[in-house]
Each structure stands twice: as C-alpha cells, then as structure tokens.
Coordinates of C-alpha atoms and ligand atoms in Angstrom, one line a residue:
M789 CA 19.8 73.6 0.0
G790 CA 22.5 73.0 -2.6
I791 CA 25.6 75.1 -3.1
R792 CA 25.5 78.4 -5.0
L793 CA 28.9 78.4 -6.7
G794 CA 30.7 75.3 -8.0
C795 CA 34.4 75.9 -8.9
I796 CA 36.8 73.8 -10.9
A797 CA 40.5 74.8 -10.3
D798 CA 43.3 73.6 -12.5
D799 CA 45.8 73.3 -9.7
F800 CA 45.9 72.9 -5.9
T801 CA 47.3 76.2 -4.7
G802 CA 45.2 78.0 -7.2
A803 CA 42.1 76.3 -5.7
T804 CA 43.1 77.5 -2.2
D805 CA 43.7 81.0 -3.5
L806 CA 40.2 81.1 -5.0
A807 CA 38.6 79.5 -1.9
N808 CA 40.3 82.1 0.3
N809 CA 39.0 84.9 -1.9
L810 CA 35.5 83.5 -1.7
V811 CA 35.6 83.2 2.1
R812 CA 36.7 86.7 2.4
A813 CA 33.8 87.8 0.2
G814 CA 31.4 86.1 2.6
L815 CA 30.9 82.5 1.3
R816 CA 31.4 79.4 3.4
V817 CA 33.7 77.3 1.3
V818 CA 34.7 73.6 1.2
Q819 CA 37.7 72.6 -1.0
L820 CA 37.8 69.1 -2.3
I821 CA 41.1 67.5 -3.3
D822 CA 40.2 66.0 -6.6
T823 CA 36.7 64.8 -7.5
P824 CA 35.2 62.1 -5.2
P825 CA 34.4 58.9 -7.1
A826 CA 30.9 58.9 -8.5
G827 CA 28.5 57.8 -5.8
E828 CA 30.8 58.7 -3.0
E829 CA 30.0 62.4 -2.8
Q830 CA 29.4 63.5 0.7
P831 CA 26.8 66.2 1.4
V832 CA 28.5 69.5 2.2
D833 CA 27.2 72.4 4.2
A834 CA 28.7 75.3 2.2
D835 CA 27.8 78.1 -0.2
A836 CA 30.6 77.2 -2.6
V837 CA 32.7 74.1 -3.3
V838 CA 36.1 74.3 -5.0
I839 CA 37.4 71.1 -6.6
A840 CA 41.2 71.2 -6.9
L841 CA 42.4 69.3 -10.0
K842 CA 45.9 68.9 -11.4
S843 CA 44.9 69.6 -14.9
R844 CA 47.0 72.7 -15.9
T845 CA 49.7 70.9 -17.8
V846 CA 48.4 67.4 -18.5
P847 CA 47.3 66.5 -22.0
A848 CA 44.2 68.5 -23.0
A849 CA 42.0 65.4 -23.3
D850 CA 42.8 64.4 -19.7
A851 CA 42.1 67.9 -18.5
V852 CA 38.8 67.9 -20.2
E853 CA 37.8 64.5 -18.8
A854 CA 38.8 65.5 -15.2
S855 CA 37.0 68.8 -15.5
L856 CA 33.8 67.2 -16.8
R857 CA 33.9 64.7 -13.8
A858 CA 34.3 67.7 -11.5
L859 CA 31.4 69.4 -13.2
A860 CA 29.1 66.4 -12.7
C861 CA 30.0 66.3 -9.0
L862 CA 29.3 70.1 -8.6
R863 CA 26.0 69.8 -10.4
S864 CA 25.0 66.9 -8.2
M865 CA 25.5 69.3 -5.2
G866 CA 23.2 71.8 -6.8
A867 CA 25.7 74.4 -8.0
E868 CA 23.8 77.3 -9.7
Q869 CA 26.9 78.7 -11.4
I870 CA 30.2 77.1 -12.5
Y871 CA 33.5 78.9 -12.1
F872 CA 36.5 77.5 -14.1
K873 CA 39.6 78.8 -12.3
Y874 CA 43.0 79.1 -14.0
C875 CA 46.2 80.9 -13.3
S876 CA 46.4 84.7 -13.2
T877 CA 49.2 84.5 -15.8
F878 CA 46.9 82.4 -18.1
D879 CA 49.4 79.5 -18.0
S880 CA 48.6 77.4 -21.2
T881 CA 49.9 76.4 -24.6
P882 CA 48.3 76.5 -28.1
A883 CA 47.1 72.9 -27.2
G884 CA 45.3 74.1 -24.1
N885 CA 44.2 73.6 -21.5
I886 CA 42.1 76.7 -20.9
G887 CA 40.4 76.7 -24.3
P888 CA 39.5 73.0 -24.5
V889 CA 38.3 72.9 -20.9
T890 CA 36.2 76.0 -21.3
E891 CA 34.5 74.7 -24.4
A892 CA 33.9 71.3 -23.0
L893 CA 32.2 72.9 -19.9
M894 CA 30.1 75.2 -22.2
D895 CA 29.0 72.2 -24.2
A896 CA 28.1 70.2 -21.1
L897 CA 26.2 73.2 -19.6
G898 CA 24.5 73.9 -22.9
T899 CA 25.6 77.6 -23.0
D900 CA 26.8 79.5 -26.0
F901 CA 28.7 82.3 -24.2
T902 CA 31.1 82.8 -21.4
V903 CA 33.7 85.3 -20.2
A904 CA 37.5 84.9 -19.6
T905 CA 39.6 87.2 -17.4
P906 CA 42.7 86.3 -15.4
A907 CA 42.7 89.8 -13.8
F908 CA 43.6 90.1 -10.1
P909 CA 44.5 93.7 -9.6
D910 CA 45.4 93.2 -5.9
N911 CA 48.1 90.8 -7.1
G912 CA 49.2 93.0 -9.9
R913 CA 47.4 91.1 -12.7
T914 CA 45.4 93.5 -15.0
V915 CA 43.9 93.1 -18.4
F916 CA 43.7 96.1 -20.7
K917 CA 42.6 96.0 -24.4
G918 CA 42.8 92.3 -24.1
H919 CA 46.5 92.4 -23.0
L920 CA 47.6 90.8 -19.7
F921 CA 50.0 92.8 -17.5
V922 CA 52.1 91.3 -14.7
G923 CA 52.8 94.2 -12.5
D924 CA 54.1 97.0 -14.8
V925 CA 55.1 94.8 -17.7
L926 CA 53.2 92.8 -20.4
L927 CA 52.9 89.1 -19.8
S928 CA 55.3 88.4 -22.7
D929 CA 58.0 90.6 -21.1
S930 CA 57.6 88.9 -17.6
G931 CA 59.4 85.9 -16.3
M932 CA 56.5 83.8 -17.7
R933 CA 58.1 84.1 -21.1
H934 CA 60.6 81.5 -20.0
H935 CA 58.3 79.2 -18.0
P936 CA 59.4 75.6 -18.6
L937 CA 56.0 74.1 -19.3
T938 CA 53.8 77.0 -20.3
P939 CA 56.0 79.8 -21.8
M940 CA 53.8 82.8 -22.4
T941 CA 55.2 84.8 -25.4
D942 CA 52.0 86.6 -26.4
S943 CA 50.2 89.0 -24.1
N944 CA 47.1 89.3 -26.3
L945 CA 44.6 87.0 -24.6
V946 CA 42.1 87.2 -27.5
S947 CA 44.7 85.6 -29.8
V948 CA 46.1 83.3 -27.1
L949 CA 42.6 81.9 -26.3
G950 CA 41.6 82.0 -29.9
A951 CA 44.4 79.7 -30.8
Q952 CA 43.1 77.1 -28.2
S953 CA 39.4 77.3 -29.1
T954 CA 37.1 76.3 -31.9
R955 CA 34.7 79.1 -30.9
Q956 CA 35.4 82.7 -31.9
V957 CA 36.9 84.8 -29.1
G958 CA 36.1 88.5 -28.7
L959 CA 36.8 91.3 -26.3
I960 CA 34.8 93.4 -23.9
D961 CA 37.2 96.3 -23.5
H962 CA 37.7 98.7 -20.7
T963 CA 35.6 101.6 -21.9
V964 CA 32.6 99.2 -21.8
V965 CA 33.5 97.7 -18.4
A966 CA 34.0 101.2 -16.9
D967 CA 30.6 102.2 -18.2
G968 CA 28.8 99.7 -15.9
V969 CA 26.8 96.6 -15.7
E970 CA 24.2 97.6 -18.4
A971 CA 27.0 98.4 -20.9
I972 CA 28.7 95.1 -20.3
R973 CA 25.4 93.2 -20.8
A974 CA 24.7 95.1 -24.0
R975 CA 28.1 94.3 -25.3
V976 CA 27.6 90.6 -24.4
D977 CA 24.4 90.6 -26.5
A978 CA 26.2 92.2 -29.4
L979 CA 29.0 89.7 -29.3
R980 CA 26.6 86.9 -29.1
A981 CA 24.7 88.1 -32.1
D982 CA 28.1 88.2 -34.0
G983 CA 28.7 84.5 -33.2
I984 CA 31.3 85.1 -30.5
G985 CA 31.4 82.3 -27.9
I986 CA 34.0 83.6 -25.4
A987 CA 34.8 87.2 -24.5
V988 CA 38.1 88.2 -22.8
V989 CA 37.1 91.0 -20.4
D990 CA 39.4 93.9 -19.4
S991 CA 39.7 94.6 -15.7
V992 CA 42.3 97.0 -14.2
S993 CA 40.7 97.5 -10.8
N994 CA 38.5 95.7 -8.2
D995 CA 35.7 97.9 -9.3
D996 CA 35.9 96.5 -12.8
L997 CA 35.6 92.9 -11.4
V998 CA 32.7 93.9 -9.2
R999 CA 30.9 95.3 -12.3
L1000 CA 31.7 92.2 -14.3
G1001 CA 30.6 90.0 -11.4
A1002 CA 27.2 91.7 -11.4
A1003 CA 26.9 91.5 -15.2
V1004 CA 27.5 87.7 -15.3
Q1005 CA 24.8 87.0 -12.8
G1006 CA 22.9 83.9 -14.0
F1007 CA 25.6 82.9 -16.5
P1008 CA 25.9 79.1 -16.3
L1009 CA 29.7 79.4 -16.6
V1010 CA 32.4 82.0 -15.9
T1011 CA 36.1 81.4 -16.4
A1012 CA 38.7 83.5 -14.6
G1013 CA 41.7 83.7 -12.3
S1014 CA 40.8 84.0 -8.6
G1015 CA 40.0 87.8 -8.9
L1016 CA 36.5 87.5 -10.2
A1017 CA 35.6 85.8 -6.9
I1018 CA 35.3 89.3 -5.4
G1019 CA 32.5 90.2 -7.8
L1020 CA 30.2 87.2 -7.6
P1021 CA 29.0 86.7 -4.0
A1022 CA 26.9 89.9 -4.0
N1023 CA 24.7 88.3 -6.7
W1024 CA 23.4 86.0 -4.0
G1025 CA 23.3 88.7 -1.3
F1026 CA 26.5 87.7 0.4
K1027 CA 28.6 90.3 2.2
P1028 CA 32.1 90.0 3.7
S1029 CA 31.8 88.5 7.2
R1030 CA 34.0 86.8 9.7
A1031 CA 31.3 84.1 10.1
A1032 CA 32.1 82.7 6.7
A1033 CA 35.6 81.8 8.0
H1034 CA 34.4 80.1 11.1
L1035 CA 36.1 76.8 12.0
P1036 CA 35.4 74.4 14.8
P1037 CA 37.6 75.1 17.9
P1038 CA 41.1 73.7 17.7
T1039 CA 42.3 70.9 19.8
G1040 CA 45.4 68.7 20.3
H1041 CA 49.1 69.2 19.9
R1042 CA 50.8 71.6 17.4
A1043 CA 53.4 70.9 14.8
V1044 CA 55.1 72.3 11.7
V1045 CA 56.3 70.1 8.9
S1046 CA 58.5 72.0 6.4
G1047 CA 59.7 70.6 3.1
S1048 CA 59.8 73.8 1.2
V1049 CA 63.3 75.1 0.1
S1050 CA 62.1 78.5 -1.0
E1051 CA 63.7 81.7 0.4
A1052 CA 60.6 82.7 2.3
T1053 CA 60.5 79.3 4.1
N1054 CA 64.2 79.4 4.9
R1055 CA 63.6 82.8 6.6
Q1056 CA 60.6 81.3 8.5
V1057 CA 62.6 78.3 9.7
L1058 CA 65.5 80.5 10.8
E1059 CA 63.1 82.8 12.7
Y1060 CA 61.5 79.8 14.4
L1061 CA 64.9 78.4 15.4
R1062 CA 65.8 81.8 16.8
T1063 CA 62.9 81.6 19.2
G1064 CA 64.5 78.5 20.7
R1065 CA 61.5 76.2 20.2
P1066 CA 62.1 72.5 19.6
A1067 CA 63.1 71.6 16.0
F1068 CA 64.3 68.5 14.3
G1069 CA 66.2 68.7 11.0
V1070 CA 65.8 65.9 8.4
D1071 CA 69.0 65.2 6.5
P1072 CA 68.1 63.6 3.1
L1073 CA 71.5 61.9 2.9
R1074 CA 70.9 60.1 6.2
V1075 CA 67.5 58.9 4.9
A1076 CA 69.1 57.8 1.7
A1077 CA 71.7 55.8 3.7
G1078 CA 68.8 53.8 5.2
E1079 CA 68.8 55.4 8.7
D1080 CA 65.4 55.5 10.4
V1081 CA 65.1 59.3 10.5
V1082 CA 61.3 59.2 10.7
E1083 CA 61.4 57.2 13.9
E1084 CA 64.1 59.6 15.3
A1085 CA 62.0 62.7 14.3
L1086 CA 58.9 61.2 16.0
A1087 CA 60.7 60.3 19.2
F1088 CA 62.1 63.8 19.4
A1089 CA 58.6 65.3 18.7
E1090 CA 56.9 63.1 21.2
S1091 CA 59.1 64.4 24.0
H1092 CA 58.3 68.0 23.1
L1093 CA 54.7 68.0 21.9
E1094 CA 53.3 68.7 25.4
D1095 CA 54.8 72.2 25.2
G1096 CA 54.8 72.5 21.4
P1097 CA 54.7 73.5 18.7
V1098 CA 57.5 71.2 17.3
L1099 CA 59.1 71.8 13.9
V1100 CA 60.3 69.0 11.7
Y1101 CA 62.1 70.4 8.6
S1102 CA 64.2 69.5 5.6
T1103 CA 64.3 73.2 4.5
Q1104 CA 67.9 74.2 3.6
P1105 CA 69.4 77.1 1.6
A1106 CA 69.7 76.6 -2.2
D1107 CA 73.4 75.6 -2.1
T1108 CA 72.9 72.8 0.4
V1109 CA 69.9 71.5 -1.6
R1110 CA 72.0 71.5 -4.8
T1111 CA 74.7 69.4 -3.0
V1112 CA 72.0 66.9 -1.9
Q1113 CA 70.5 66.9 -5.4
G1114 CA 74.0 66.3 -6.9
R1115 CA 74.4 63.2 -4.7
L1116 CA 70.9 61.7 -5.0
G1117 CA 69.4 63.3 -8.2
A1118 CA 67.0 66.2 -8.0
A1119 CA 63.8 64.2 -8.6
E1120 CA 64.9 61.3 -6.3
A1121 CA 65.9 63.7 -3.5
G1122 CA 62.5 65.5 -3.8
E1123 CA 60.5 62.3 -3.7
L1124 CA 62.6 60.9 -0.8
V1125 CA 62.0 64.0 1.3
E1126 CA 58.3 64.2 0.4
R1127 CA 57.8 60.5 1.4
T1128 CA 59.8 61.0 4.6
L1129 CA 57.9 64.2 5.7
A1130 CA 54.6 62.6 4.8
R1131 CA 55.4 59.7 7.2
V1132 CA 56.4 62.2 9.8
A1133 CA 53.1 64.0 9.5
Q1134 CA 51.2 60.7 9.8
G1135 CA 53.2 59.8 12.9
L1136 CA 52.6 63.3 14.4
V1137 CA 48.8 63.0 13.9
A1138 CA 48.9 59.5 15.4
R1139 CA 50.6 61.1 18.4
G1140 CA 47.8 63.6 18.9
V1141 CA 48.8 66.6 16.7
R1142 CA 45.6 68.3 15.6
R1143 CA 47.0 71.7 14.5
L1144 CA 49.5 71.3 11.7
V1145 CA 51.3 73.8 9.5
V1146 CA 52.8 72.4 6.3
A1147 CA 55.3 74.4 4.2
G1148 CA 55.9 73.5 0.5
G1149 CA 53.5 72.9 -2.4
E1150 CA 54.6 69.4 -3.3
T1151 CA 55.2 68.6 0.4
S1152 CA 51.6 69.6 1.1
G1153 CA 50.3 67.3 -1.6
A1154 CA 52.2 64.4 -0.1
V1155 CA 51.2 65.1 3.5
V1156 CA 47.5 65.5 2.6
Q1157 CA 47.5 62.3 0.7
A1158 CA 49.3 60.4 3.5
L1159 CA 46.8 61.7 6.0
G1160 CA 43.8 60.6 3.9
V1161 CA 42.4 64.1 3.8
T1162 CA 40.0 64.6 0.9
G1163 CA 38.3 67.9 1.8
L1164 CA 39.1 71.2 3.6
R1165 CA 36.8 73.7 5.1
I1166 CA 38.4 77.1 4.5
G1167 CA 38.9 79.3 7.5
P1168 CA 40.6 82.6 8.4
Q1169 CA 43.5 83.9 6.4
I1170 CA 46.9 83.9 8.1
D1171 CA 48.8 85.7 5.3
P1172 CA 47.5 86.7 1.8
G1173 CA 46.5 83.5 0.0
V1174 CA 47.1 81.2 3.0
P1175 CA 44.1 80.3 5.2
W1176 CA 43.7 77.9 8.1
C1177 CA 41.5 74.9 7.1
A1178 CA 39.7 72.2 9.0
A1179 CA 39.8 68.7 7.6
A1180 CA 38.0 65.5 8.8
L1181 CA 40.6 62.7 9.5
P1182 CA 39.6 59.2 8.4
G1183 CA 38.9 58.4 12.1
G1184 CA 36.5 61.3 12.4
D1185 CA 38.6 63.8 14.3
T1186 CA 39.1 67.3 13.1
L1187 CA 42.6 68.4 12.0
H1188 CA 43.3 72.1 11.7
I1189 CA 45.8 72.4 8.8
T1190 CA 47.4 75.1 6.7
L1191 CA 49.2 74.4 3.5
K1192 CA 51.7 77.1 2.7
S1193 CA 53.3 77.0 -0.7
G1194 CA 56.9 78.1 -1.1
N1195 CA 57.2 81.9 -1.1
F1196 CA 54.1 82.8 0.9
G1197 CA 54.0 84.2 4.4
G1198 CA 56.0 86.6 6.6
P1199 CA 59.1 85.5 8.6
D1200 CA 57.1 84.7 11.8
F1201 CA 54.5 82.6 9.9
F1202 CA 55.0 79.4 11.9
T1203 CA 54.3 81.0 15.3
R1204 CA 51.8 83.6 14.2
S1205 CA 49.6 81.0 12.5
F1206 CA 49.1 79.2 15.8
A1207 CA 48.5 82.5 17.6
L1208 CA 45.8 83.4 15.1
L1209 CA 44.0 80.0 15.6
D1210 CA 44.0 80.7 19.4
E1211 CA 42.6 84.2 18.9
E1212 CA 39.9 83.0 16.6
A1213 CA 38.8 80.4 19.1
A1214 CA 38.9 82.9 22.1
Ligands
ADP1662 P1 58.0 75.0 -2.5 O1 56.5 75.3 -2.4 O2 58.8 75.9 -1.7 O3 58.4 74.8 -4.0 P2 57.8 72.1 -2.4 O4 57.4 71.2 -1.3 O5 56.8 72.3 -3.5 O6 58.1 73.5 -1.8 O7 59.1 71.6 -3.2 C1 60.3 71.5 -2.5 C2 60.9 70.2 -3.0 O8 62.2 70.1 -2.5 C3 60.2 69.0 -2.6 O9 60.2 68.0 -3.6 C4 61.0 68.5 -1.4 O10 60.9 67.1 -1.2 C5 62.4 68.9 -1.9 N1 63.3 69.0 -0.7 C6 63.0 69.5 0.5 N2 64.1 69.6 1.3 C7 65.2 69.2 0.5 C8 66.6 69.0 0.8 N3 67.1 69.3 2.0 N4 67.3 68.5 -0.2 C9 66.8 68.2 -1.4 N5 65.5 68.4 -1.7 C10 64.7 68.8 -0.8

C-alpha cells in the first residue's frame, strides 16, 4: 500500500519537526533529504514521507521547481494528501516563497482551494483574526521583525499571503473554528463560492488544530507549520502509539560530533566534560595551519570507543568563536569546521560507530552528506523536536543518528540520548 500523507518541507530542521509530530500522532514516518532523482525512488514502508528541501529563501522559481519535483515523487509513492510545511513564523517575503509554492502545488494537484495556518500552540505560535502571535506578541513585534533574510513586519497573514499570491486569500476566523468541523466546512464552501483560493485559518489551541484537521479530510493539499500534524492522523484512524516510533535495535560504538556554537550546546558540552568522559576539542586555527586534526581526533577516538561514547567538538563560547572568525573570516571558519567534522564523522563510522549524536544545524547537513545518508526513519523523541532516527548507510548497515540543531535539548542531552536508545531497545 502507498503512503497516506506526503509532506514537502521548506527546510531541514522544519522537516524533522513535522516528522517528529507525525510520529507522536501515530504515523510511521520516513524523512528524505531532498528528492531522489527521478527513477531512483526506493519503496518505503511508512505511513508518511517528509521530503526536506532547502527552498525557504532561494528564488521563488527555484522553490517552485524543487517543490514540484518533491510532489511528483510523493505522488509516485501513492500519497493521498499533500502537506506543504513552512516555518511557524511564516518566514517569507512579498516574492514568496509560501504563496508561489502553494499555488504551484494547487495547480499541479488540480485543486481550487487550500488552507494556510502556521499555528503551533504548544510552541507559542497562535493565529487569531488572521494575525500571527509569537508567544505574547504579534509577529511584527517579535524578533522576526529584524530577520536578515525574511523580516516579518506585518502580522496579518491574509495580507502577507495575499501579497505573494495571484489567488484571493480569505480567512476562517476563530468563531467558526471554535464552532466545529461542520462550521469550518460550511465556511470553506462559502469562501469557495466567493472565488477565494486560500484561507488563512485561526488556531489558538490544539483543539482548534484537531477540528481543522478533521475538516480538511480529503483535501488534496494542506499548507501549515508543523502544528496541523496533530490534527490529520485521526482521519486515517491513527492514534498515538509507541509502535510508530519503533527503530531497529542499536548496535556498534557511540560518538558525539558537535559543531554547534549555540548557548545550549555549550552547556551540553560542559556537562559532558564534567562527567569525565573522553572528549577531543577541534581547534579551527590548527586546522587552518594545515595540521592533521582529523587524524588526531580519530586516533584519540579509536582508543576510547570501546568504552564510549566519545565526543569530538569545535563548540566554543561566542567570544572564542569571534576571535577565530576574526582570524579566518566567519564563512571560511564555518566551512572549515564543517568539512573537518564531516570527515571526523566519516572516520568514526568507518571505525564502527553506529550510534551518532550530531549537534548543529549546518554541521548536521555536512555530516549527513558526507555519510551518504539520504533517508531517515524517525524514532522516539529525545527532547522536544529532536528524535532519534535510523539511516541506511551506503554499505547497508543501520546508523542510529540524531541531528540536534543549535538551541535544542537539555544540558545532559548527549548522555541522555544514548540512555534513551538503550531503554527503547530493552
Ligand atoms: P547551530 O545549529 O548551533 O547554529 P550550526 O552547525 O548550524 O550550529 O552552525 C555553527 C557554525 O559555526 C558552523 O558553520 C560551524 O562550522 C561553525 N563553527 C563551529 N565551531 C566553530 C569555532 N570554534 N570557531 C568558528 N566557527 C565554528
């Protein structure tokens, strides 16, 4: 049987966030890193597939093209409904990419109506009267006002999306959503009759998302942040279950590779060092000077892997990072460290590591690419938004991997993640 839900996410961590929510709602989920080339799709045993693109801030035409390729792949897997996932702060500009991608997907699916809601009340994102709130403040009063790529200066999603779309954008407001599934459906019919193509939908609670989820049963396309994921699985009879997060039993050595320089990761590295476990610090200046730090790190790791986990980290407090960036240039330092840690990860896997924690969004991208990983089965959640995953290595072995972006996770994340994997396998 084909998959039920096919999801197109406009960035990697957003894809994982959605996949994690779907698993928690009872679906078995595989996340693909970009769309496989046409003809190279592998059959997947899952209820939902999430394809992670990097289409949030590229030119709109490129985002449309990448999204349509993802759509074709998901349809070839039998997807019954398509979910276009964007950021819960609706990151976009008047040029797109939420509007153009939504409309291209509508055209390709032959549907004249869809919904849009970035609401995720559990994470403090709510939509009321079409206005998006981040915690207690309007989007336009939040830090997103000053975002370097997608500054959000208007909280009214009807006008924000209207400016990016050729179709008319309407609103299904909270009085309707609170009234229930039938009221939402009646409002959809009325909007449709008025020539509205896309409706922003208010949601201030999980109950609103559950009602909306039921109302959009059978829609070829929904568009949302990751919140709507809690409202859709029931349409196919799925209920939350631990079985959905089941992964094959873990094997092999354990390691952590950390290239994140966020505060949360700095705390996690300090906490790990405090436990006295083996750790190797990568100094970017030594790498830049041509020293073979990768070989050193791997030699160190090799002597400690038997009683691992072993940590290899470039994580440093902000002032140290600024000094390095001043010497090497920020972009150059970033790439140098990413390349170095990706090679370390390759070497660790070659030495039998099969349980790997990676810290840092960009670092994760570099590591996953270096390891040749193209798909992840999503498993149990370690901390909100961060699940364990199982990936097939090119040689056929299974790698358990978790990709933690910057500020996620509690201080003991590195040790607790391995403990969780052992508990799940017990
Ligand atoms: P986060 O998710 O915390 O933002 P990322 O991996 O996305 O983590 O980004 C961190 C960036 O900082 C990467 O480009 C990484 O290579 C770079 N970096 C890591 N350690 C250092 C360091 N010690 N000095 C300079 N840059 C570093």
